[in-house]
mmCIF file of N, CA, C and O in Angstrom:
data_model
loop_
_atom_site.group_PDB
_atom_site.id
_atom_site.type_symbol
_atom_site.label_atom_id
_atom_site.label_comp_id
_atom_site.label_asym_id
_atom_site.label_seq_id
_atom_site.Cartn_x
_atom_site.Cartn_y
_atom_site.Cartn_z
ATOM 1 N N UNK A 1 -15.626 -3.890 3.718
ATOM 2 C CA UNK A 1 -14.454 -4.632 4.105
ATOM 3 C C UNK A 1 -13.815 -3.995 5.327
ATOM 4 O O UNK A 1 -13.876 -2.793 5.509
ATOM 5 N N UNK A 2 -13.177 -4.776 6.111
ATOM 6 C CA UNK A 2 -12.570 -4.296 7.350
ATOM 7 C C UNK A 2 -11.119 -3.853 7.186
ATOM 8 O O UNK A 2 -10.495 -3.450 8.147
ATOM 9 N N UNK A 3 -10.584 -3.941 5.975
ATOM 10 C CA UNK A 3 -9.183 -3.560 5.797
ATOM 11 C C UNK A 3 -8.946 -2.134 6.273
ATOM 12 O O UNK A 3 -9.819 -1.287 6.200
ATOM 13 N N UNK A 4 -7.733 -1.888 6.758
ATOM 14 C CA UNK A 4 -7.270 -0.568 7.180
ATOM 15 C C UNK A 4 -8.043 -0.047 8.386
ATOM 16 O O UNK A 4 -8.191 1.161 8.540
ATOM 17 N N UNK A 5 -8.518 -0.944 9.226
ATOM 18 C CA UNK A 5 -9.232 -0.547 10.431
ATOM 19 C C UNK A 5 -8.998 -1.604 11.516
ATOM 20 O O UNK A 5 -8.532 -2.709 11.215
ATOM 21 N N UNK A 6 -9.362 -1.299 12.761
ATOM 22 C CA UNK A 6 -9.217 -2.292 13.826
ATOM 23 C C UNK A 6 -10.038 -3.565 13.579
ATOM 24 O O UNK A 6 -9.739 -4.615 14.147
ATOM 25 N N UNK A 7 -11.044 -3.489 12.737
ATOM 26 C CA UNK A 7 -11.889 -4.657 12.477
ATOM 27 C C UNK A 7 -11.141 -5.792 11.789
ATOM 28 O O UNK A 7 -11.585 -6.938 11.838
ATOM 29 N N UNK A 8 -10.000 -5.504 11.172
ATOM 30 C CA UNK A 8 -9.220 -6.535 10.483
ATOM 31 C C UNK A 8 -8.320 -7.308 11.446
ATOM 32 O O UNK A 8 -7.823 -8.391 11.113
ATOM 33 N N UNK A 9 -8.116 -6.809 12.634
ATOM 34 C CA UNK A 9 -7.153 -7.407 13.563
ATOM 35 C C UNK A 9 -7.358 -8.899 13.815
ATOM 36 O O UNK A 9 -6.376 -9.639 13.859
ATOM 37 N N UNK A 10 -8.596 -9.401 13.960
ATOM 38 C CA UNK A 10 -8.748 -10.847 14.169
ATOM 39 C C UNK A 10 -8.221 -11.703 13.006
ATOM 40 O O UNK A 10 -7.894 -12.871 13.203
ATOM 41 N N UNK A 11 -8.114 -11.144 11.835
ATOM 42 C CA UNK A 11 -7.644 -11.897 10.663
ATOM 43 C C UNK A 11 -6.155 -11.729 10.397
ATOM 44 O O UNK A 11 -5.609 -12.403 9.526
ATOM 45 N N UNK A 12 -5.479 -10.852 11.127
ATOM 46 C CA UNK A 12 -4.096 -10.522 10.796
ATOM 47 C C UNK A 12 -3.131 -11.687 10.986
ATOM 48 O O UNK A 12 -2.191 -11.839 10.198
ATOM 49 N N UNK A 13 -3.323 -12.520 11.985
ATOM 50 C CA UNK A 13 -2.411 -13.658 12.187
ATOM 51 C C UNK A 13 -2.491 -14.617 11.003
ATOM 52 O O UNK A 13 -1.460 -15.064 10.481
ATOM 53 N N UNK A 14 -3.713 -14.920 10.549
ATOM 54 C CA UNK A 14 -3.867 -15.788 9.375
ATOM 55 C C UNK A 14 -3.297 -15.117 8.128
ATOM 56 O O UNK A 14 -2.656 -15.765 7.298
ATOM 57 N N UNK A 15 -3.534 -13.826 8.000
ATOM 58 C CA UNK A 15 -3.003 -13.079 6.852
ATOM 59 C C UNK A 15 -1.476 -13.118 6.868
ATOM 60 O O UNK A 15 -0.842 -13.332 5.829
ATOM 61 N N UNK A 16 -0.879 -12.940 8.040
ATOM 62 C CA UNK A 16 0.582 -12.968 8.159
ATOM 63 C C UNK A 16 1.129 -14.337 7.764
ATOM 64 O O UNK A 16 2.152 -14.422 7.071
ATOM 65 N N UNK A 17 0.465 -15.403 8.200
ATOM 66 C CA UNK A 17 0.917 -16.748 7.818
ATOM 67 C C UNK A 17 0.853 -16.934 6.305
ATOM 68 O O UNK A 17 1.770 -17.469 5.693
ATOM 69 N N UNK A 18 -0.239 -16.500 5.694
ATOM 70 C CA UNK A 18 -0.371 -16.630 4.236
ATOM 71 C C UNK A 18 0.673 -15.779 3.522
ATOM 72 O O UNK A 18 1.324 -16.237 2.577
ATOM 73 N N UNK A 19 0.861 -14.554 3.972
ATOM 74 C CA UNK A 19 1.836 -13.660 3.331
ATOM 75 C C UNK A 19 3.261 -14.171 3.504
ATOM 76 O O UNK A 19 4.101 -13.976 2.621
ATOM 77 N N UNK A 20 3.531 -14.855 4.603
ATOM 78 C CA UNK A 20 4.888 -15.362 4.821
ATOM 79 C C UNK A 20 5.236 -16.496 3.862
ATOM 80 O O UNK A 20 6.415 -16.813 3.679
ATOM 81 N N UNK A 21 4.238 -17.089 3.242
ATOM 82 C CA UNK A 21 4.489 -18.155 2.255
ATOM 83 C C UNK A 21 4.670 -17.600 0.841
ATOM 84 O O UNK A 21 5.056 -18.336 -0.062
ATOM 85 N N UNK A 22 4.399 -16.318 0.658
ATOM 86 C CA UNK A 22 4.518 -15.703 -0.665
ATOM 87 C C UNK A 22 5.977 -15.405 -0.984
ATOM 88 O O UNK A 22 6.801 -15.200 -0.097
ATOM 89 N N UNK A 23 6.271 -15.385 -2.266
ATOM 90 C CA UNK A 23 7.594 -14.975 -2.737
ATOM 91 C C UNK A 23 7.471 -13.560 -3.277
ATOM 92 O O UNK A 23 6.688 -13.311 -4.193
ATOM 93 N N UNK A 24 8.214 -12.658 -2.696
ATOM 94 C CA UNK A 24 8.165 -11.260 -3.111
ATOM 95 C C UNK A 24 9.392 -10.942 -3.947
ATOM 96 O O UNK A 24 10.491 -11.396 -3.655
ATOM 97 N N UNK A 25 9.198 -10.134 -4.975
ATOM 98 C CA UNK A 25 10.288 -9.739 -5.866
ATOM 99 C C UNK A 25 10.448 -8.224 -5.839
ATOM 100 O O UNK A 25 9.519 -7.495 -5.499
ATOM 101 N N UNK A 26 11.592 -7.771 -6.220
ATOM 102 C CA UNK A 26 11.836 -6.337 -6.347
ATOM 103 C C UNK A 26 10.945 -5.807 -7.462
ATOM 104 O O UNK A 26 10.889 -6.393 -8.547
ATOM 105 N N UNK A 27 10.230 -4.716 -7.227
ATOM 106 C CA UNK A 27 9.370 -4.163 -8.281
ATOM 107 C C UNK A 27 10.184 -3.745 -9.500
ATOM 108 O O UNK A 27 11.314 -3.265 -9.370
ATOM 109 N N UNK A 28 9.610 -3.925 -10.668
ATOM 110 C CA UNK A 28 10.276 -3.506 -11.912
ATOM 111 C C UNK A 28 10.066 -2.035 -12.209
ATOM 112 O O UNK A 28 10.806 -1.446 -12.977
ATOM 113 N N UNK A 29 9.022 -1.473 -11.641
ATOM 114 C CA UNK A 29 8.745 -0.045 -11.798
ATOM 115 C C UNK A 29 8.660 0.572 -10.402
ATOM 116 O O UNK A 29 8.380 -0.124 -9.425
ATOM 117 N N UNK A 30 8.904 1.858 -10.278
ATOM 118 C CA UNK A 30 8.804 2.492 -8.959
ATOM 119 C C UNK A 30 7.392 2.360 -8.387
ATOM 120 O O UNK A 30 6.400 2.455 -9.115
ATOM 121 N N UNK A 31 7.316 2.154 -7.087
ATOM 122 C CA UNK A 31 6.043 2.017 -6.389
ATOM 123 C C UNK A 31 6.009 3.034 -5.263
ATOM 124 O O UNK A 31 6.942 3.111 -4.460
ATOM 125 N N UNK A 32 4.937 3.808 -5.204
ATOM 126 C CA UNK A 32 4.726 4.705 -4.074
ATOM 127 C C UNK A 32 3.798 3.974 -3.117
ATOM 128 O O UNK A 32 2.698 3.581 -3.479
ATOM 129 N N UNK A 33 4.260 3.778 -1.919
ATOM 130 C CA UNK A 33 3.548 2.988 -0.924
ATOM 131 C C UNK A 33 2.386 3.753 -0.309
ATOM 132 O O UNK A 33 2.554 4.869 0.181
ATOM 133 N N UNK A 34 1.214 3.134 -0.302
ATOM 134 C CA UNK A 34 0.054 3.726 0.370
ATOM 135 C C UNK A 34 0.169 3.586 1.885
ATOM 136 O O UNK A 34 -0.606 4.174 2.621
ATOM 137 N N UNK A 35 1.143 2.839 2.349
ATOM 138 C CA UNK A 35 1.392 2.708 3.781
ATOM 139 C C UNK A 35 2.232 3.873 4.300
ATOM 140 O O UNK A 35 1.985 4.393 5.378
ATOM 141 N N UNK A 36 3.191 4.316 3.493
ATOM 142 C CA UNK A 36 4.105 5.371 3.933
ATOM 143 C C UNK A 36 3.881 6.707 3.230
ATOM 144 O O UNK A 36 4.317 7.744 3.726
ATOM 145 N N UNK A 37 3.267 6.686 2.062
ATOM 146 C CA UNK A 37 3.082 7.909 1.295
ATOM 147 C C UNK A 37 4.318 8.345 0.540
ATOM 148 O O UNK A 37 4.381 9.452 0.018
ATOM 149 N N UNK A 38 5.304 7.476 0.461
ATOM 150 C CA UNK A 38 6.542 7.815 -0.266
ATOM 151 C C UNK A 38 6.963 6.614 -1.115
ATOM 152 O O UNK A 38 6.423 5.524 -0.970
ATOM 153 N N UNK A 39 7.960 6.834 -1.959
ATOM 154 C CA UNK A 39 8.421 5.752 -2.815
ATOM 155 C C UNK A 39 9.020 4.639 -1.970
ATOM 156 O O UNK A 39 9.814 4.881 -1.063
ATOM 157 N N UNK A 40 8.613 3.414 -2.270
ATOM 158 C CA UNK A 40 9.155 2.252 -1.578
ATOM 159 C C UNK A 40 10.604 2.063 -2.003
ATOM 160 O O UNK A 40 10.957 2.276 -3.160
ATOM 161 N N UNK A 41 11.429 1.693 -1.053
ATOM 162 C CA UNK A 41 12.838 1.458 -1.337
ATOM 163 C C UNK A 41 13.271 0.132 -0.737
ATOM 164 O O UNK A 41 12.608 -0.406 0.156
ATOM 165 N N UNK A 42 14.389 -0.371 -1.208
ATOM 166 C CA UNK A 42 14.952 -1.587 -0.641
ATOM 167 C C UNK A 42 13.954 -2.719 -0.554
ATOM 168 O O UNK A 42 13.305 -3.078 -1.529
ATOM 169 N N UNK A 43 13.789 -3.224 0.643
ATOM 170 C CA UNK A 43 12.911 -4.367 0.851
ATOM 171 C C UNK A 43 11.532 -3.975 1.374
ATOM 172 O O UNK A 43 10.805 -4.822 1.893
ATOM 173 N N UNK A 44 11.149 -2.698 1.247
ATOM 174 C CA UNK A 44 9.870 -2.240 1.787
ATOM 175 C C UNK A 44 8.705 -3.165 1.437
ATOM 176 O O UNK A 44 7.887 -3.479 2.286
ATOM 177 N N UNK A 45 8.622 -3.561 0.181
ATOM 178 C CA UNK A 45 7.464 -4.335 -0.293
ATOM 179 C C UNK A 45 7.692 -5.832 -0.252
ATOM 180 O O UNK A 45 6.826 -6.587 -0.668
ATOM 181 N N UNK A 46 8.836 -6.248 0.262
ATOM 182 C CA UNK A 46 9.224 -7.650 0.128
ATOM 183 C C UNK A 46 9.157 -8.434 1.433
ATOM 184 O O UNK A 46 9.873 -9.410 1.609
ATOM 185 N N UNK A 47 8.259 -8.045 2.318
ATOM 186 C CA UNK A 47 8.122 -8.795 3.565
ATOM 187 C C UNK A 47 6.655 -8.967 3.924
ATOM 188 O O UNK A 47 5.816 -8.101 3.619
ATOM 189 N N UNK A 48 6.365 -10.058 4.587
ATOM 190 C CA UNK A 48 5.002 -10.289 5.062
ATOM 191 C C UNK A 48 4.597 -9.200 6.051
ATOM 192 O O UNK A 48 3.456 -8.741 6.054
ATOM 193 N N UNK A 49 5.540 -8.753 6.870
ATOM 194 C CA UNK A 49 5.248 -7.717 7.851
ATOM 195 C C UNK A 49 4.742 -6.431 7.226
ATOM 196 O O UNK A 49 3.838 -5.778 7.759
ATOM 197 N N UNK A 50 5.332 -6.062 6.099
ATOM 198 C CA UNK A 50 4.884 -4.857 5.399
ATOM 199 C C UNK A 50 3.414 -5.003 5.017
ATOM 200 O O UNK A 50 2.607 -4.103 5.234
ATOM 201 N N UNK A 51 3.051 -6.141 4.454
ATOM 202 C CA UNK A 51 1.684 -6.335 3.961
ATOM 203 C C UNK A 51 0.679 -6.484 5.095
ATOM 204 O O UNK A 51 -0.478 -6.080 4.967
ATOM 205 N N UNK A 52 1.118 -7.003 6.232
ATOM 206 C CA UNK A 52 0.246 -7.040 7.412
ATOM 207 C C UNK A 52 -0.026 -5.614 7.880
ATOM 208 O O UNK A 52 -1.170 -5.246 8.155
ATOM 209 N N UNK A 53 1.026 -4.810 7.960
ATOM 210 C CA UNK A 53 0.837 -3.397 8.325
ATOM 211 C C UNK A 53 -0.062 -2.692 7.314
ATOM 212 O O UNK A 53 -0.929 -1.898 7.682
ATOM 213 N N UNK A 54 0.139 -2.996 6.033
ATOM 214 C CA UNK A 54 -0.662 -2.371 4.983
ATOM 215 C C UNK A 54 -2.144 -2.727 5.146
ATOM 216 O O UNK A 54 -3.020 -1.880 4.949
ATOM 217 N N UNK A 55 -2.424 -3.953 5.508
ATOM 218 C CA UNK A 55 -3.814 -4.383 5.694
ATOM 219 C C UNK A 55 -4.470 -3.679 6.877
ATOM 220 O O UNK A 55 -5.669 -3.390 6.847
ATOM 221 N N UNK A 56 -3.704 -3.375 7.913
ATOM 222 C CA UNK A 56 -4.263 -2.823 9.149
ATOM 223 C C UNK A 56 -4.230 -1.304 9.215
ATOM 224 O O UNK A 56 -5.154 -0.660 9.704
ATOM 225 N N UNK A 57 -3.152 -0.691 8.742
ATOM 226 C CA UNK A 57 -2.963 0.739 8.968
ATOM 227 C C UNK A 57 -3.700 1.598 7.943
ATOM 228 O O UNK A 57 -4.203 1.113 6.939
ATOM 229 N N UNK A 58 -3.715 2.866 8.218
ATOM 230 C CA UNK A 58 -4.414 3.839 7.384
ATOM 231 C C UNK A 58 -3.784 3.941 5.999
ATOM 232 O O UNK A 58 -2.562 3.947 5.864
ATOM 233 N N UNK A 59 -4.626 4.044 4.976
ATOM 234 C CA UNK A 59 -4.163 4.294 3.609
ATOM 235 C C UNK A 59 -3.825 5.775 3.506
ATOM 236 O O UNK A 59 -4.650 6.626 3.829
ATOM 237 N N UNK A 60 -2.610 6.059 3.067
ATOM 238 C CA UNK A 60 -2.154 7.446 2.972
ATOM 239 C C UNK A 60 -2.265 7.935 1.530
ATOM 240 O O UNK A 60 -1.296 8.368 0.916
ATOM 241 N N UNK A 61 -3.480 7.867 1.025
ATOM 242 C CA UNK A 61 -3.734 8.186 -0.379
ATOM 243 C C UNK A 61 -3.338 9.626 -0.712
ATOM 244 O O UNK A 61 -2.672 9.879 -1.715
ATOM 245 N N UNK A 62 -3.729 10.565 0.112
ATOM 246 C CA UNK A 62 -3.391 11.972 -0.165
ATOM 247 C C UNK A 62 -1.875 12.169 -0.181
ATOM 248 O O UNK A 62 -1.353 12.914 -1.021
ATOM 249 N N UNK A 63 -1.168 11.493 0.717
ATOM 250 C CA UNK A 63 0.297 11.594 0.726
ATOM 251 C C UNK A 63 0.901 11.007 -0.545
ATOM 252 O O UNK A 63 1.890 11.526 -1.067
ATOM 253 N N UNK A 64 0.314 9.915 -1.040
ATOM 254 C CA UNK A 64 0.782 9.314 -2.293
ATOM 255 C C UNK A 64 0.600 10.304 -3.445
ATOM 256 O O UNK A 64 1.516 10.527 -4.242
ATOM 257 N N UNK A 65 -0.578 10.908 -3.528
ATOM 258 C CA UNK A 65 -0.842 11.867 -4.604
ATOM 259 C C UNK A 65 0.116 13.044 -4.505
ATOM 260 O O UNK A 65 0.715 13.457 -5.506
ATOM 261 N N UNK A 66 0.289 13.586 -3.299
ATOM 262 C CA UNK A 66 1.231 14.710 -3.133
ATOM 263 C C UNK A 66 2.641 14.317 -3.556
ATOM 264 O O UNK A 66 3.335 15.082 -4.222
ATOM 265 N N UNK A 67 3.073 13.115 -3.188
ATOM 266 C CA UNK A 67 4.404 12.650 -3.569
ATOM 267 C C UNK A 67 4.525 12.572 -5.098
ATOM 268 O O UNK A 67 5.525 13.018 -5.668
ATOM 269 N N UNK A 68 3.521 12.001 -5.739
ATOM 270 C CA UNK A 68 3.574 11.857 -7.198
ATOM 271 C C UNK A 68 3.584 13.211 -7.906
ATOM 272 O O UNK A 68 4.302 13.391 -8.885
ATOM 273 N N UNK A 69 2.818 14.155 -7.403
ATOM 274 C CA UNK A 69 2.795 15.491 -8.006
ATOM 275 C C UNK A 69 4.131 16.191 -7.796
ATOM 276 O O UNK A 69 4.714 16.746 -8.725
ATOM 277 N N UNK A 70 4.643 16.118 -6.577
ATOM 278 C CA UNK A 70 5.880 16.833 -6.231
ATOM 279 C C UNK A 70 7.118 16.180 -6.836
ATOM 280 O O UNK A 70 7.944 16.848 -7.458
ATOM 281 N N UNK A 71 7.252 14.876 -6.674
ATOM 282 C CA UNK A 71 8.490 14.188 -7.062
ATOM 283 C C UNK A 71 8.493 13.690 -8.499
ATOM 284 O O UNK A 71 9.532 13.681 -9.144
ATOM 285 N N UNK A 72 7.358 13.229 -8.981
ATOM 286 C CA UNK A 72 7.310 12.646 -10.325
ATOM 287 C C UNK A 72 6.629 13.565 -11.327
ATOM 288 O O UNK A 72 6.510 13.224 -12.497
ATOM 289 N N UNK A 73 6.165 14.713 -10.856
ATOM 290 C CA UNK A 73 5.515 15.713 -11.715
ATOM 291 C C UNK A 73 4.280 15.138 -12.429
ATOM 292 O O UNK A 73 3.961 15.520 -13.550
ATOM 293 N N UNK A 74 3.583 14.220 -11.770
ATOM 294 C CA UNK A 74 2.354 13.643 -12.326
ATOM 295 C C UNK A 74 1.275 14.709 -12.289
ATOM 296 O O UNK A 74 1.115 15.431 -11.302
ATOM 297 N N UNK A 75 0.528 14.831 -13.395
ATOM 298 C CA UNK A 75 -0.528 15.842 -13.475
ATOM 299 C C UNK A 75 -1.908 15.254 -13.747
ATOM 300 O O UNK A 75 -2.897 15.985 -13.740
ATOM 301 N N UNK A 76 -1.986 13.965 -14.001
ATOM 302 C CA UNK A 76 -3.286 13.334 -14.255
ATOM 303 C C UNK A 76 -3.301 11.961 -13.596
ATOM 304 O O UNK A 76 -2.286 11.274 -13.534
ATOM 305 N N UNK A 77 -4.463 11.581 -13.103
ATOM 306 C CA UNK A 77 -4.623 10.302 -12.424
ATOM 307 C C UNK A 77 -5.850 9.590 -12.980
ATOM 308 O O UNK A 77 -6.815 10.231 -13.379
ATOM 309 N N UNK A 78 -5.817 8.270 -12.981
ATOM 310 C CA UNK A 78 -6.964 7.462 -13.389
ATOM 311 C C UNK A 78 -7.193 6.400 -12.332
ATOM 312 O O UNK A 78 -6.244 5.728 -11.899
ATOM 313 N N UNK A 79 -8.426 6.267 -11.888
ATOM 314 C CA UNK A 79 -8.755 5.207 -10.942
ATOM 315 C C UNK A 79 -9.176 3.977 -11.740
ATOM 316 O O UNK A 79 -10.117 4.031 -12.530
ATOM 317 N N UNK A 80 -8.471 2.884 -11.529
ATOM 318 C CA UNK A 80 -8.744 1.639 -12.244
ATOM 319 C C UNK A 80 -9.167 0.601 -11.221
ATOM 320 O O UNK A 80 -8.426 0.303 -10.292
ATOM 321 N N UNK A 81 -10.338 0.077 -11.376
ATOM 322 C CA UNK A 81 -10.834 -0.911 -10.425
ATOM 323 C C UNK A 81 -12.330 -1.073 -10.544
ATOM 324 O O UNK A 81 -12.976 -0.483 -11.410
ATOM 325 N N UNK A 82 -12.895 -1.858 -9.631
ATOM 326 C CA UNK A 82 -14.312 -2.176 -9.730
ATOM 327 C C UNK A 82 -15.232 -1.068 -9.231
ATOM 328 O O UNK A 82 -16.445 -1.162 -9.384
ATOM 329 N N UNK A 83 -14.697 -0.014 -8.642
ATOM 330 C CA UNK A 83 -15.561 1.050 -8.117
ATOM 331 C C UNK A 83 -14.891 2.391 -8.220
ATOM 332 O O UNK A 83 -13.866 2.559 -8.888
ATOM 333 N N UNK A 84 -15.493 3.361 -7.537
ATOM 334 C CA UNK A 84 -14.976 4.728 -7.578
ATOM 335 C C UNK A 84 -14.711 5.253 -6.162
ATOM 336 O O UNK A 84 -14.913 6.422 -5.888
ATOM 337 N N UNK A 85 -14.252 4.386 -5.285
ATOM 338 C CA UNK A 85 -14.039 4.788 -3.903
ATOM 339 C C UNK A 85 -13.075 5.954 -3.775
ATOM 340 O O UNK A 85 -13.303 6.888 -3.008
ATOM 341 N N UNK A 86 -11.972 5.927 -4.504
ATOM 342 C CA UNK A 86 -10.976 6.992 -4.385
ATOM 343 C C UNK A 86 -11.436 8.259 -5.069
ATOM 344 O O UNK A 86 -11.290 9.354 -4.529
ATOM 345 N N UNK A 87 -12.002 8.135 -6.253
ATOM 346 C CA UNK A 87 -12.455 9.302 -6.987
ATOM 347 C C UNK A 87 -13.557 10.033 -6.231
ATOM 348 O O UNK A 87 -13.564 11.262 -6.153
ATOM 349 N N UNK A 88 -14.474 9.280 -5.653
ATOM 350 C CA UNK A 88 -15.574 9.909 -4.934
ATOM 351 C C UNK A 88 -15.123 10.570 -3.639
ATOM 352 O O UNK A 88 -15.737 11.523 -3.169
ATOM 353 N N UNK A 89 -14.019 10.095 -3.060
ATOM 354 C CA UNK A 89 -13.500 10.708 -1.841
ATOM 355 C C UNK A 89 -12.868 12.048 -2.161
ATOM 356 O O UNK A 89 -12.799 12.931 -1.382
#
């Protein structure tokens, strides 16, 4: 997949149009953003622009893990999904 790389750029305008039609709600649980590496606040997750940036920019996975360990005292992680991309990295 071309996400999080320059290869996604040709699709970003269409992605932005689709995301602008979505209804975003305030998260019910805290979310640490893979775009910023810190806890999302305010309207961080509630705009099409955020998700366009998320699709194009680098995933800050290590920053997310560091934030969770430091701020939330998380000591164990589980990768849930169709593969092991994060675990293998």
